[in-house]
Amino acid sequence: MAILKVARLGHPVLRTVAEPVPVEVIGSPETQRLIDDMVETMREYDGAGLAANQVHTRMQIAVIEVQANPRYPDAPPIPLTVVINPVVAPLGEEMEEGWEGCLSVPDMRGRVPRYTAVRLQCYDRDARRVDLIAKDFFARVIQHETDHLNGLVYLDRMRDLSTLSHIAEWHKHWLGLAEQSD
Ligand code: NI
């Protein structure tokens, strides 16, 4: 396995739309190695998720996992989830603002409105169909990662940029407020 280089904001690959992965390609050694490397890269940098465009590969693949993550100390655990060719639909109109960061936008945080519940249909790494309902933080991460696959970053979803904060200032000025309001 290998730790991959993560594209940062400004690299055009983050603004490209990823291509669907042919189902027969999911099981190939190359795709499986990419998934392994994405998982290792996500864990190395304490990401809650990682999309393939972020590691310079235009395939509709994202990985998601939260296990006692120092970058998201209050986030509930999410088991390792490999998402291929996702289709995401909101369940209802309800949206909620919450803090997000991104390995491609290092050391920043901002408040982002997201649907509180979504239906995710995709394939897993064994090319099995997945059809699940996700809520709250899991739903948030799914929306963040599938946005990446469509060339969007969380900044595009912010209603305004007034909460956009460097991580040091976020800890100093926002974290206590976040705990009260979230
Ligand atoms: Ni991101």
Short mmCIF file of N, CA, C and O and ligand atoms in Angstrom, two decimals, residues 54 101-104 144-145 148, ligand 1:
data_model
loop_
_atom_site.label_atom_id
_atom_site.label_comp_id
_atom_site.label_asym_id
_atom_site.label_seq_id
_atom_site.Cartn_x
_atom_site.Cartn_y
_atom_site.Cartn_z
N GLN A 54 -9.27 13.60 -5.44
CA GLN A 54 -8.31 14.23 -4.52
C GLN A 54 -6.93 13.58 -4.62
O GLN A 54 -5.95 14.17 -4.19
N GLY A 101 -14.26 20.25 7.17
CA GLY A 101 -12.93 20.53 6.67
C GLY A 101 -12.69 19.63 5.49
O GLY A 101 -13.57 18.85 5.11
N CYS A 102 -11.51 19.73 4.89
CA CYS A 102 -11.22 18.94 3.70
C CYS A 102 -9.71 18.82 3.56
O CYS A 102 -9.00 19.82 3.72
N LEU A 103 -9.25 17.61 3.27
CA LEU A 103 -7.81 17.42 3.11
C LEU A 103 -7.26 18.23 1.93
O LEU A 103 -6.07 18.50 1.89
N SER A 104 -8.13 18.63 1.02
CA SER A 104 -7.69 19.46 -0.11
C SER A 104 -7.75 20.95 0.19
O SER A 104 -7.33 21.77 -0.64
N HIS A 144 -20.38 15.41 1.08
CA HIS A 144 -19.07 16.06 0.85
C HIS A 144 -18.27 15.26 -0.19
O HIS A 144 -17.71 15.85 -1.14
N GLU A 145 -18.22 13.94 -0.04
CA GLU A 145 -17.38 13.13 -0.94
C GLU A 145 -17.99 13.02 -2.34
O GLU A 145 -17.26 13.06 -3.33
N HIS A 148 -17.16 16.03 -4.27
CA HIS A 148 -15.82 15.96 -4.86
C HIS A 148 -15.85 15.28 -6.22
O HIS A 148 -15.22 15.73 -7.18
NI NI B 1 -12.91 16.96 1.03
#
